Tab-separated table of C-alpha atoms in Angstrom:
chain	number	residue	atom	x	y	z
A	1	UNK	CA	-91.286	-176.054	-59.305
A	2	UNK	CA	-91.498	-172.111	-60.639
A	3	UNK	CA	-94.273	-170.559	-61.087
A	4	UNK	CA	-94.532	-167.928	-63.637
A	5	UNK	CA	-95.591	-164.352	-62.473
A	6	UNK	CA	-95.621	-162.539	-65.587
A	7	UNK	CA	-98.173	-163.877	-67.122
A	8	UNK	CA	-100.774	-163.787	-64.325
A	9	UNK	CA	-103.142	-161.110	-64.155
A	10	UNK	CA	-104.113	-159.161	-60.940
A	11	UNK	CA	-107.634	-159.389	-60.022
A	12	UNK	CA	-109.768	-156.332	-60.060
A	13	UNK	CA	-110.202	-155.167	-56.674
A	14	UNK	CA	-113.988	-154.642	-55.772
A	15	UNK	CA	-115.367	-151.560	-55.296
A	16	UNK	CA	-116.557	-150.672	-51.364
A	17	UNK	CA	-120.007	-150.003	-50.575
A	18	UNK	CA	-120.786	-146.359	-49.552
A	19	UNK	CA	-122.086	-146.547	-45.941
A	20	UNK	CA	-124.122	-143.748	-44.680
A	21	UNK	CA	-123.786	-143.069	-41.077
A	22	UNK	CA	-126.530	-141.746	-39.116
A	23	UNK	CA	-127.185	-138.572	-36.971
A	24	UNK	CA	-127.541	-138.586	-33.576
A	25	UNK	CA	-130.928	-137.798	-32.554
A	26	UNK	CA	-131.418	-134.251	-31.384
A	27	UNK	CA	-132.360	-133.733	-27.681
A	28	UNK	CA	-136.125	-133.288	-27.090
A	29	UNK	CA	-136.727	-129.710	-25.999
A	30	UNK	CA	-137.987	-128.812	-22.211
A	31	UNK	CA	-140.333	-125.889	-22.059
A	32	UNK	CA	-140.683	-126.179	-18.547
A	33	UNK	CA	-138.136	-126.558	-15.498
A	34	UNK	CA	-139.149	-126.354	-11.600
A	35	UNK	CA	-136.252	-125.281	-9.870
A	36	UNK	CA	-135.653	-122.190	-11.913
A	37	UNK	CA	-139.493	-121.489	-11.379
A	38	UNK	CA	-139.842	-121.568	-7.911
A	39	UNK	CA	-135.837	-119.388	-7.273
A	40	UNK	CA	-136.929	-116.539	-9.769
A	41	UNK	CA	-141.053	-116.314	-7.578
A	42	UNK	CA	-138.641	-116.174	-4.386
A	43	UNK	CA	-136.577	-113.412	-5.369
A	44	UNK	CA	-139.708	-111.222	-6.882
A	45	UNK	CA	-141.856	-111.407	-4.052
A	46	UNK	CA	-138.259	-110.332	-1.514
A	47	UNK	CA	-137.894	-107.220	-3.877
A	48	UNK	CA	-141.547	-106.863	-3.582
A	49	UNK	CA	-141.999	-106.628	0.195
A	50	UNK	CA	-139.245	-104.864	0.553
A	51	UNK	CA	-140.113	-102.023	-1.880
A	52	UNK	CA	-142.960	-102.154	0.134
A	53	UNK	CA	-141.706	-101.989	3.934
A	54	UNK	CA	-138.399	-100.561	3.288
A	55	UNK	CA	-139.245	-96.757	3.499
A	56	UNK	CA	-141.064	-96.733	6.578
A	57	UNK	CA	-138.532	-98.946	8.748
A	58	UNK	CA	-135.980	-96.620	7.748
A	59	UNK	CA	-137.548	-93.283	8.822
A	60	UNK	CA	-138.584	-94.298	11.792
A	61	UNK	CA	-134.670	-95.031	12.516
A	62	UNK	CA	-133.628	-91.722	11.840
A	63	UNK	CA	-136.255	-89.917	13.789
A	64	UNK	CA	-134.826	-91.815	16.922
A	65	UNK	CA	-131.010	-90.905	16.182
A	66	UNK	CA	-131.941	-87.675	16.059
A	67	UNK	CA	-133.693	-87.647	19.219
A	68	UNK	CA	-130.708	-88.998	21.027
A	69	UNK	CA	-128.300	-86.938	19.713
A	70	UNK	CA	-130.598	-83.832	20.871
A	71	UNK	CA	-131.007	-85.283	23.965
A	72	UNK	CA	-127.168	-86.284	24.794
A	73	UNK	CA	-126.192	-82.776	23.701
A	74	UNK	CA	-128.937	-80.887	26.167
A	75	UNK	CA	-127.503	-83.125	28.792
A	76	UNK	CA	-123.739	-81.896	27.958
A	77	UNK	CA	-124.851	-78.203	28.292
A	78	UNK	CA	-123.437	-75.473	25.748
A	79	UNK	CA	-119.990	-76.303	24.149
A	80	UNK	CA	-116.709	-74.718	25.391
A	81	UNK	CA	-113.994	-72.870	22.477
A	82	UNK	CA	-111.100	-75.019	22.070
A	83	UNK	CA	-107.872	-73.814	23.693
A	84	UNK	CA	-104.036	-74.646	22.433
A	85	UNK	CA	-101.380	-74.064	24.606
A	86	UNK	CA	-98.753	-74.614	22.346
A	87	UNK	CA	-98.189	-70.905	21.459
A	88	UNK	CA	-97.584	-70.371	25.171
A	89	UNK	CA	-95.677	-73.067	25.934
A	90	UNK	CA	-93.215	-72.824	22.905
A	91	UNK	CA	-93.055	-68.926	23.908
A	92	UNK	CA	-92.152	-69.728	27.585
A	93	UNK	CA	-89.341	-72.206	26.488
A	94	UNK	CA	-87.814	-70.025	23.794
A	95	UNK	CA	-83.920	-69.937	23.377
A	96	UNK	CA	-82.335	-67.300	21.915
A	97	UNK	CA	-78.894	-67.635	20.837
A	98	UNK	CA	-76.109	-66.189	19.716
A	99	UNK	CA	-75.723	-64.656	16.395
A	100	UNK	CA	-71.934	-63.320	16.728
A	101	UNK	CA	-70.460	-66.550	15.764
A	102	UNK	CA	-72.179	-66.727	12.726
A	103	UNK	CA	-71.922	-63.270	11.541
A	104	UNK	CA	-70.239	-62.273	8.024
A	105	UNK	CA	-67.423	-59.845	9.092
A	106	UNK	CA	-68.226	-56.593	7.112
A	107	UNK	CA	-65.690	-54.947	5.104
A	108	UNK	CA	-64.617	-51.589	6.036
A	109	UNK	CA	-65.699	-49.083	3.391
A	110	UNK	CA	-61.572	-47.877	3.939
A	111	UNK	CA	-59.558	-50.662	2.928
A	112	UNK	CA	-61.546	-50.626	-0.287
A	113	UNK	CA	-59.865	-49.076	-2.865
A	114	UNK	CA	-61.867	-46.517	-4.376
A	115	UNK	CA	-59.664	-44.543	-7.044
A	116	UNK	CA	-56.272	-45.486	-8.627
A	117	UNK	CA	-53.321	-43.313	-9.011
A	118	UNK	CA	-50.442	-43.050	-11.314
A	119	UNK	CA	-46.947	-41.809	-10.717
A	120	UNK	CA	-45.450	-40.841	-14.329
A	121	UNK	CA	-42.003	-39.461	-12.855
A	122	UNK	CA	-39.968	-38.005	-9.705
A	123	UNK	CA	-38.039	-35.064	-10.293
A	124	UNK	CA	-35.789	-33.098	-7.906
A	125	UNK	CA	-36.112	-29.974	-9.860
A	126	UNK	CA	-39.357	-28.771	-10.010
A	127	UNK	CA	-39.477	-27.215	-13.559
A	128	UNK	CA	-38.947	-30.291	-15.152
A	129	UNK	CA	-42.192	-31.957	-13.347
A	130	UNK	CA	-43.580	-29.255	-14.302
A	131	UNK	CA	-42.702	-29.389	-17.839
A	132	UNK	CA	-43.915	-33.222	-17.887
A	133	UNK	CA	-47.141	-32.256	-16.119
A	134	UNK	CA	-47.408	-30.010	-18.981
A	135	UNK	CA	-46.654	-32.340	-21.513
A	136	UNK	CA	-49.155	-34.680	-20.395
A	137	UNK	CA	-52.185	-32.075	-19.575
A	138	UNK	CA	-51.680	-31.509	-23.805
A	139	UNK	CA	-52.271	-35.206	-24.178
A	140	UNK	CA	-55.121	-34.944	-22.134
A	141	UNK	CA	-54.606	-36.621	-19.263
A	142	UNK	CA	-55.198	-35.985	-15.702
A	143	UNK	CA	-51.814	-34.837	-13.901
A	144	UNK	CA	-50.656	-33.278	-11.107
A	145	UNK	CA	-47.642	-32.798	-9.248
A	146	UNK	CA	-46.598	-33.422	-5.503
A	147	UNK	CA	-44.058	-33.033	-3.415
A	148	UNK	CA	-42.527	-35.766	-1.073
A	149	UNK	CA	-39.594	-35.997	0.762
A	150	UNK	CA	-37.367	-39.487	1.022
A	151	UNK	CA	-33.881	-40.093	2.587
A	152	UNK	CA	-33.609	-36.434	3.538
A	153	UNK	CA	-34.332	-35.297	0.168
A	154	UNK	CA	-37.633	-33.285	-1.997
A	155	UNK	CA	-38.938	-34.801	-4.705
A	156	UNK	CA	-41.442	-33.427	-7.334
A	157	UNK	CA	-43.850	-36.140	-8.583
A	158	UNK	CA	-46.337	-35.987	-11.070
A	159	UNK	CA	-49.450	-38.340	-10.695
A	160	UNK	CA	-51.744	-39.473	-12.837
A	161	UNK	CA	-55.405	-39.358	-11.768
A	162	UNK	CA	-57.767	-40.010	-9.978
A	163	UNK	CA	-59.131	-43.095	-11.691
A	164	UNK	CA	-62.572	-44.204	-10.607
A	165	UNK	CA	-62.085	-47.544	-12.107
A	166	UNK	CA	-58.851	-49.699	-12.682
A	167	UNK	CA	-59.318	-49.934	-16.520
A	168	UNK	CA	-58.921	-46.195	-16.619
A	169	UNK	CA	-55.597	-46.466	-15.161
A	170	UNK	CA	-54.721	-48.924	-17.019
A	171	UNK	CA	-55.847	-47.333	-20.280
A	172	UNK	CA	-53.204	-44.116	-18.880
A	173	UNK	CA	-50.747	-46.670	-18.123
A	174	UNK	CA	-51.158	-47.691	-21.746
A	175	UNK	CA	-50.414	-43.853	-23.115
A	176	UNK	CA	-47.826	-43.648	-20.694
A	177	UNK	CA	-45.972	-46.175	-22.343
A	178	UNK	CA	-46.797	-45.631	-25.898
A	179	UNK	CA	-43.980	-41.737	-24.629
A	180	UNK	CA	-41.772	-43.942	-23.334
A	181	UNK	CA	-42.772	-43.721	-20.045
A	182	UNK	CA	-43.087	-46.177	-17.504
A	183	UNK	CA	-45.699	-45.130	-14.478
A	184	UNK	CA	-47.034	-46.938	-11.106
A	185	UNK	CA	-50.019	-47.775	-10.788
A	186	UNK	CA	-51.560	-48.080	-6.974
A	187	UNK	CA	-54.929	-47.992	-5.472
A	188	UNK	CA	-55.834	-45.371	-2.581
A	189	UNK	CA	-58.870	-45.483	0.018
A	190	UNK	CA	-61.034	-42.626	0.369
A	191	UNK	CA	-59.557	-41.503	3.277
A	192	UNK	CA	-55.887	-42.215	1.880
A	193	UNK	CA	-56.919	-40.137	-1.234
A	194	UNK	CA	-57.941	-37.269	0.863
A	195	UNK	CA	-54.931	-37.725	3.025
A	196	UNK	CA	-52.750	-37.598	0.117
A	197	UNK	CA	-54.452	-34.531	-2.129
A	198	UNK	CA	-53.758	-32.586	1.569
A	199	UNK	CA	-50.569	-33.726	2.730
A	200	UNK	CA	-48.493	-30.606	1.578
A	201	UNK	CA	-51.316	-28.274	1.834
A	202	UNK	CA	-51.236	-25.389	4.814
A	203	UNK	CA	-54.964	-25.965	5.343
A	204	UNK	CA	-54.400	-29.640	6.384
A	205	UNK	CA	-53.214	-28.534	9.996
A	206	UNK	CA	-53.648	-30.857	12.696
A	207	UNK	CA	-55.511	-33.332	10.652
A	208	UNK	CA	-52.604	-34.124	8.176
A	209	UNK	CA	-49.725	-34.201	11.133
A	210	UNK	CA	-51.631	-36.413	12.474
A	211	UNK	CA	-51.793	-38.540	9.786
A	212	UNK	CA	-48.705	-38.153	8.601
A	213	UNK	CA	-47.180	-41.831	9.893
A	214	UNK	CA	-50.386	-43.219	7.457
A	215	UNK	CA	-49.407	-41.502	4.508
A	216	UNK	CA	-45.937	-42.130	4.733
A	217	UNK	CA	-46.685	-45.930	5.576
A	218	UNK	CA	-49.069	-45.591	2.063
A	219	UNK	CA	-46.214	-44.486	-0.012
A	220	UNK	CA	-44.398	-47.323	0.774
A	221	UNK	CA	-46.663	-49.145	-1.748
A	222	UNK	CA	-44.507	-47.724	-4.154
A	223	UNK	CA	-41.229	-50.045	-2.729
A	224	UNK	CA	-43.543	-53.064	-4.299
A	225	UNK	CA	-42.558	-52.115	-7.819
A	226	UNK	CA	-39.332	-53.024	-9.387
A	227	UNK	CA	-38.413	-50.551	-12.019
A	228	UNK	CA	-35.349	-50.568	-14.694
A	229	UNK	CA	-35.452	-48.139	-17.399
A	230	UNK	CA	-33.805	-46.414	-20.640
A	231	UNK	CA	-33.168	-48.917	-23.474
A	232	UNK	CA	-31.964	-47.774	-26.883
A	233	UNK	CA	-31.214	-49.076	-30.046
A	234	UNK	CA	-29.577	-47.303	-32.986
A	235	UNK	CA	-28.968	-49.133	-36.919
A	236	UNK	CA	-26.634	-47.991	-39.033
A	237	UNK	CA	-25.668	-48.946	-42.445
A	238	UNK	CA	-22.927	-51.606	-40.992
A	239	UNK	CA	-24.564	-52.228	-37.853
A	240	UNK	CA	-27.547	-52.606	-35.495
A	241	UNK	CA	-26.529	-51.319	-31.292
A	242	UNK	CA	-28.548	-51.699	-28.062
A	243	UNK	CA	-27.976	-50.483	-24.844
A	244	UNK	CA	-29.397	-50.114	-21.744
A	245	UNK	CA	-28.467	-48.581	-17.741
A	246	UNK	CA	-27.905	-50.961	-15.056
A	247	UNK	CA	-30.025	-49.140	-12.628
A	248	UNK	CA	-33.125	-50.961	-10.304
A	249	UNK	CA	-34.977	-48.924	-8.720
A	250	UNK	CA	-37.663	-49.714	-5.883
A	251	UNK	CA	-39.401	-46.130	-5.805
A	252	UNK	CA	-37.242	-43.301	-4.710
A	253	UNK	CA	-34.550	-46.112	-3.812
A	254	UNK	CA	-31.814	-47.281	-6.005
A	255	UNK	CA	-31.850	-51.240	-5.350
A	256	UNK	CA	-28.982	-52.196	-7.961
A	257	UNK	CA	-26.825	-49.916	-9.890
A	258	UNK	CA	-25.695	-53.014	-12.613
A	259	UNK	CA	-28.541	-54.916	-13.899
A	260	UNK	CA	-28.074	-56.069	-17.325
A	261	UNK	CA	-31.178	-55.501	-19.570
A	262	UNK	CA	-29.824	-56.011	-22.714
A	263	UNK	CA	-28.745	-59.650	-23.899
A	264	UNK	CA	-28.933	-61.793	-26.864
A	265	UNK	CA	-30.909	-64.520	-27.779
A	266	UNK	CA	-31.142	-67.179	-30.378
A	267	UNK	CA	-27.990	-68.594	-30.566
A	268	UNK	CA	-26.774	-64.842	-30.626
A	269	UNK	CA	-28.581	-63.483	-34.039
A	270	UNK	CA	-31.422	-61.528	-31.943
A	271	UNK	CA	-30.994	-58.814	-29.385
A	272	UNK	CA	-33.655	-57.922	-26.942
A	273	UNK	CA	-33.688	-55.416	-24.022
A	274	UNK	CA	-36.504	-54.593	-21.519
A	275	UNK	CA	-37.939	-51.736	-19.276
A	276	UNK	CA	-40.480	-51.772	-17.162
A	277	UNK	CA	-40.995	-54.385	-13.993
A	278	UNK	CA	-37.961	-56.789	-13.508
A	279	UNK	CA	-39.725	-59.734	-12.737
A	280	UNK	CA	-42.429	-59.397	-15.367
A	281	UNK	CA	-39.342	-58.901	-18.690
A	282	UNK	CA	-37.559	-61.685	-17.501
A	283	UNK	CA	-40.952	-63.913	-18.273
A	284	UNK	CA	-41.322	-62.200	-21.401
A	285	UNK	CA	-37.928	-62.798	-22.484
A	286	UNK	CA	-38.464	-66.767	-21.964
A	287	UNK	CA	-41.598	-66.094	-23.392
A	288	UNK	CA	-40.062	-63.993	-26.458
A	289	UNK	CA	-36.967	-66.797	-26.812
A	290	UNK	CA	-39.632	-70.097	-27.007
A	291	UNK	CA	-41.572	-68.133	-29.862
A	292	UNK	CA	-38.260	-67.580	-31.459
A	293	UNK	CA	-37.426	-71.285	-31.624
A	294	UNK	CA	-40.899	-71.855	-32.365
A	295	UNK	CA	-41.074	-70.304	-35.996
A	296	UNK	CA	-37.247	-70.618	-36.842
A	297	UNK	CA	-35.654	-67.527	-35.898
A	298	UNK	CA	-38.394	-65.422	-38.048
A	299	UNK	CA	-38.185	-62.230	-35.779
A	300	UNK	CA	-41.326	-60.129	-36.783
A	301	UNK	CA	-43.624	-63.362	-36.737
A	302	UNK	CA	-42.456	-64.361	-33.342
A	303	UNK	CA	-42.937	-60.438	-32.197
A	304	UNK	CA	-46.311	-60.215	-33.321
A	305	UNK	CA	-47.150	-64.206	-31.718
A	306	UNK	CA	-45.798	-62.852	-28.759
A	307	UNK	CA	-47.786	-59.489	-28.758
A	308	UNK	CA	-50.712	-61.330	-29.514
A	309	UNK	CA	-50.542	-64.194	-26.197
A	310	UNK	CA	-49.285	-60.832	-24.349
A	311	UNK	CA	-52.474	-58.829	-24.932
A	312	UNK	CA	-55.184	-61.638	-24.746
A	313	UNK	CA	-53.910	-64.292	-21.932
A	314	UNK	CA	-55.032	-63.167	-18.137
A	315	UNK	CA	-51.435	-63.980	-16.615
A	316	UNK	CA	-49.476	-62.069	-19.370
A	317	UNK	CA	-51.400	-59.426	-19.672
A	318	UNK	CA	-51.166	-57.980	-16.353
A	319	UNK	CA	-46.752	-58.209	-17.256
A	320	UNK	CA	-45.581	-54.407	-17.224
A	321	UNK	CA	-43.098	-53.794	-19.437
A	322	UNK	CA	-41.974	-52.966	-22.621
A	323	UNK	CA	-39.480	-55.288	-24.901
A	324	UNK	CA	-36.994	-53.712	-27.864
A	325	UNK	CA	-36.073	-56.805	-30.191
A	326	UNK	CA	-33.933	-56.257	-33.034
A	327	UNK	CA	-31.936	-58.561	-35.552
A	328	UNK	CA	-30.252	-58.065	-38.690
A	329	UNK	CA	-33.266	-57.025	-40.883
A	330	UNK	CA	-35.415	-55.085	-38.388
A	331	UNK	CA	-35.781	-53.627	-34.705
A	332	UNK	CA	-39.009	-53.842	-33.310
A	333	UNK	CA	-40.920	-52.487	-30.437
A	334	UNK	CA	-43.345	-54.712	-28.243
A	335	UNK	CA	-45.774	-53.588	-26.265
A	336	UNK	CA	-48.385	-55.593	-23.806
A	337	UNK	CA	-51.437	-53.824	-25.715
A	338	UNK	CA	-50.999	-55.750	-28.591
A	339	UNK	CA	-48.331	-53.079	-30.785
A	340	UNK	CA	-45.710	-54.050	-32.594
A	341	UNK	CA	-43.728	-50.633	-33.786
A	342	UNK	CA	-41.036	-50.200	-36.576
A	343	UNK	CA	-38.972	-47.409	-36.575
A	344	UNK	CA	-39.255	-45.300	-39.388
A	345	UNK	CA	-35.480	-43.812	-38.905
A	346	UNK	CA	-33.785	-47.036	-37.195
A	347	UNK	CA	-33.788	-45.420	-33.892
A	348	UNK	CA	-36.148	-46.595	-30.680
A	349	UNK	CA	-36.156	-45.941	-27.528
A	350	UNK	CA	-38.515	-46.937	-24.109
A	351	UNK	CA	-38.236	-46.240	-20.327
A	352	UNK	CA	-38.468	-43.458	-18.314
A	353	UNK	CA	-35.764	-42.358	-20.157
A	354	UNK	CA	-36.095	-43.280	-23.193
A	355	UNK	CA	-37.669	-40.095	-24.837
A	356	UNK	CA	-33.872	-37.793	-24.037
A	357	UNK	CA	-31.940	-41.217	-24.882
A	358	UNK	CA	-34.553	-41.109	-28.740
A	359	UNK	CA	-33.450	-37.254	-28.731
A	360	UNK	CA	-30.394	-37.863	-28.662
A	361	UNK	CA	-29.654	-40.647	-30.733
A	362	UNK	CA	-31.899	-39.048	-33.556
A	363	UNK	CA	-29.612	-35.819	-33.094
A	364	UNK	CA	-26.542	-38.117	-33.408
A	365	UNK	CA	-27.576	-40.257	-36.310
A	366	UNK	CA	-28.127	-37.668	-38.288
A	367	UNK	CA	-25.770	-35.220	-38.096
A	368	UNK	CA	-22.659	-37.007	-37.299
A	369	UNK	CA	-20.677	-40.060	-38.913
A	370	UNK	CA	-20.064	-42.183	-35.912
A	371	UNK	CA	-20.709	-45.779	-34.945
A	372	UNK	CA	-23.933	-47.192	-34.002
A	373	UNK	CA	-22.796	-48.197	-30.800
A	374	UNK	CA	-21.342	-45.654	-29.708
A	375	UNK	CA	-24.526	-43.364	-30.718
A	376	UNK	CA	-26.390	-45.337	-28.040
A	377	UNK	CA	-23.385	-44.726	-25.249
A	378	UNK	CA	-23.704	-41.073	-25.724
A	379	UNK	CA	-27.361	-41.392	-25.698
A	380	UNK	CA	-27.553	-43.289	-22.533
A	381	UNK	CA	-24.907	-40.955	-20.784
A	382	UNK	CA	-27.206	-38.160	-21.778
A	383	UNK	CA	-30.504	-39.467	-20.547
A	384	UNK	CA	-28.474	-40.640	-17.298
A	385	UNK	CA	-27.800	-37.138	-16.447
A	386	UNK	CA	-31.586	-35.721	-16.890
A	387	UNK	CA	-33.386	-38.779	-15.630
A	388	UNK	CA	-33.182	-40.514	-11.806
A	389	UNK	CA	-33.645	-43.471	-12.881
A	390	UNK	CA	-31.128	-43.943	-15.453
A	391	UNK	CA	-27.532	-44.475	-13.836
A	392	UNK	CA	-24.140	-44.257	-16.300
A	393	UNK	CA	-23.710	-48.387	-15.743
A	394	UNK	CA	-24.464	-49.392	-19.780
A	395	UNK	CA	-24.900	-52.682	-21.345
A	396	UNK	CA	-24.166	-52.579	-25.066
A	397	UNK	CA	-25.037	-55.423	-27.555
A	398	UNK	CA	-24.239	-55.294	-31.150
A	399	UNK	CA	-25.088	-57.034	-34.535
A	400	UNK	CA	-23.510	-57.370	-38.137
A	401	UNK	CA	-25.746	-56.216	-41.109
């Protein structure tokens, strides 16, 4: 049977009783415990006796040390100074040894060089050293002239110096080349300098014979340096010439009478000759043909890159020798302390030979009609016949304006 939830009401639920709970009942206080009585009366009277006792027991202690310290030291008898042996001992057994093994070799004040020397030019005629010793005094610098004697011949030299320091010489060397001149540099001892100033001098006597195998060994510092000289170039309205000797010289010595020092670069649109060191113009020609490529052929860019790496890196720097470049719209001169020159009349010139071949071509130029190239041939056959170190054996490059 259902039953019916809906109707039925819930029945009220009946409230709860509150029920108070109740507090435990406090602990009843103790306000007096035995055990902590009787410990804290124990303690006092211990501090109390001993405060009182203390004091006495302990100076009577001391007073007895003392006594037997006294007494064991009267018994010992007065104290002895301490000795150490060590000093002796290490004294006895010293070793001493040898220092020579260990020694820094000194240098010998003579193989120092202590002034530099330049030689500007050899003449066998001694009115034209003269006349460059001259030259040079009225450009204020220091020369002199010599005389030597090589394969059976005299020669006339005029030096340059002396230079306390090398960047003296070098600073001449630097002159030197801005006339066309191309000098030696070498270093000389203080006894090799004194050697040399008396070598030809009556009052050097014994002293200088007997030195003579030195100096003569000295002057073979000179066979070091490679030398070609005399490079010209001439422009005309039609064409640009350069031309240069074929002579090497090593000194006083003629090495090679048919160097060529005049060639072509750039697929053949720049010329370029050199004087100076043989070695050193053969780097600067690489050098002068990879800045060339570099900037497109552009020749006065590529001269003044090249002047520029020439003066300020430490390998190229110490290169000597001077560099003619010349193309269709200019002809330049390059130098190793930074110049880069433009003729003003379209003729240059650089070696030791350069300054009769510049005459010359200058005279040529401008009063006669013919070619540029052969300007420079006649120019070169002139300075061959005034300067040693400028043979008849030319190399001659032209270019089309």
């Amino acid at each position: 049977m259902t039953k019916d939830f809906a109707g039925r009401t819930s029945r009220a639920a009946k409230p709860k009783k509150h029920v108070q709970k109740r507090k435990p009942a406090a602990p009843a206080r103790v306000f007096f415990h035995g055990p902590s009585f009787t410990t804290g009366a124990l303690v006092g009277a211990a501090i109390v006796i001993l405060a009182a006792y203390a004091p006495d027991y302990l100076s009577e202690n001391s007073k007895a040390g003392a006594t037997s310290v006294t007494t064991a030291a009267d018994q010992a008898g007065p104290t002895q100074p301490m000795q150490f042996d060590f000093p002796d001992m290490l004294r006895d057994t010293e070793v001493l040894a040898d220092p020579e093994p260990y020694a820094v070799p000194s240098t010998s004040s003579s193989d120092q060089p202590d002034v530099w020397h330049i030689q500007a030019a050899s003449f066998r005629e001694k009115a034209d050293a003269d006349a460059l010793r001259a030259r040079l005094l009225l450009d204020n610098l220091p020369a002199t002239t010599e005389v030597s004697s090589a394969n059976g011949s005299q020669w006339h030299r005029v030096v340059l110096g002396p230079f306390a320091r090398r960047v003296d010489a070098n600073r001449a060397m630097t002159r030197l080349r801005e006339q066309g001149i191309s000098g030696m540099c070498y270093p000389c001892t203080g006894l090799q300098h004194t050697l040399l100033s008396d070598k030809d001098t009556p009052s050097a006597g014994v002293a200088g014979q007997r030195n003579a195998a030195l100096i003569d060994t000295y002057e073979g510092y000179f066979m070091e340096l490679f030398h070609g000289t005399t490079i010209v170039s001439v422009r005309d309205a039609t064409h640009v010439a350069m031309g240069g000797d074929g002579q090497v010289s090593i000194g006083d010595t003629v090495m090679k009478g048919n160097a060529v020092k005049v060639r072509k670069l750039y697929q053949g649109k720049v010329m370029a000759g050199f004087a100076g060191s043989t070695a050193d113009a053969f780097t600067l020609f690489e050098k002068f043909e990879g800045t060339l490529e570099k900037y497109g052929g552009q020749l006065t860019r590529s001269a003044v890159e090249l002047a520029k790496e020439w003066r300020t890196d430490r390998a190229l720097r110490r290169l000597e020798a001077m560099l003619i470049v010349a193309d269709q719209t200019a002809t330049l001169l390059i130098s190793g302390t930074g110049d880069v020159i433009e003729p003003e009349a379209g003729v240059l010139a650089i070696g030791s030979g350069g300054a009769y071949a510049r005459a010359a071509a200058t005279a040529l130029a401008e009063n006669t009609d013919i070619p540029a190239a052969e300007v420079v041939a006649k120019a070169l056959k002139i300075a061959g016949d005034i300067c040693i170190y400028t043979n008849h054996q030319h190399t001659i490059e032209t270019l089309a304006l």
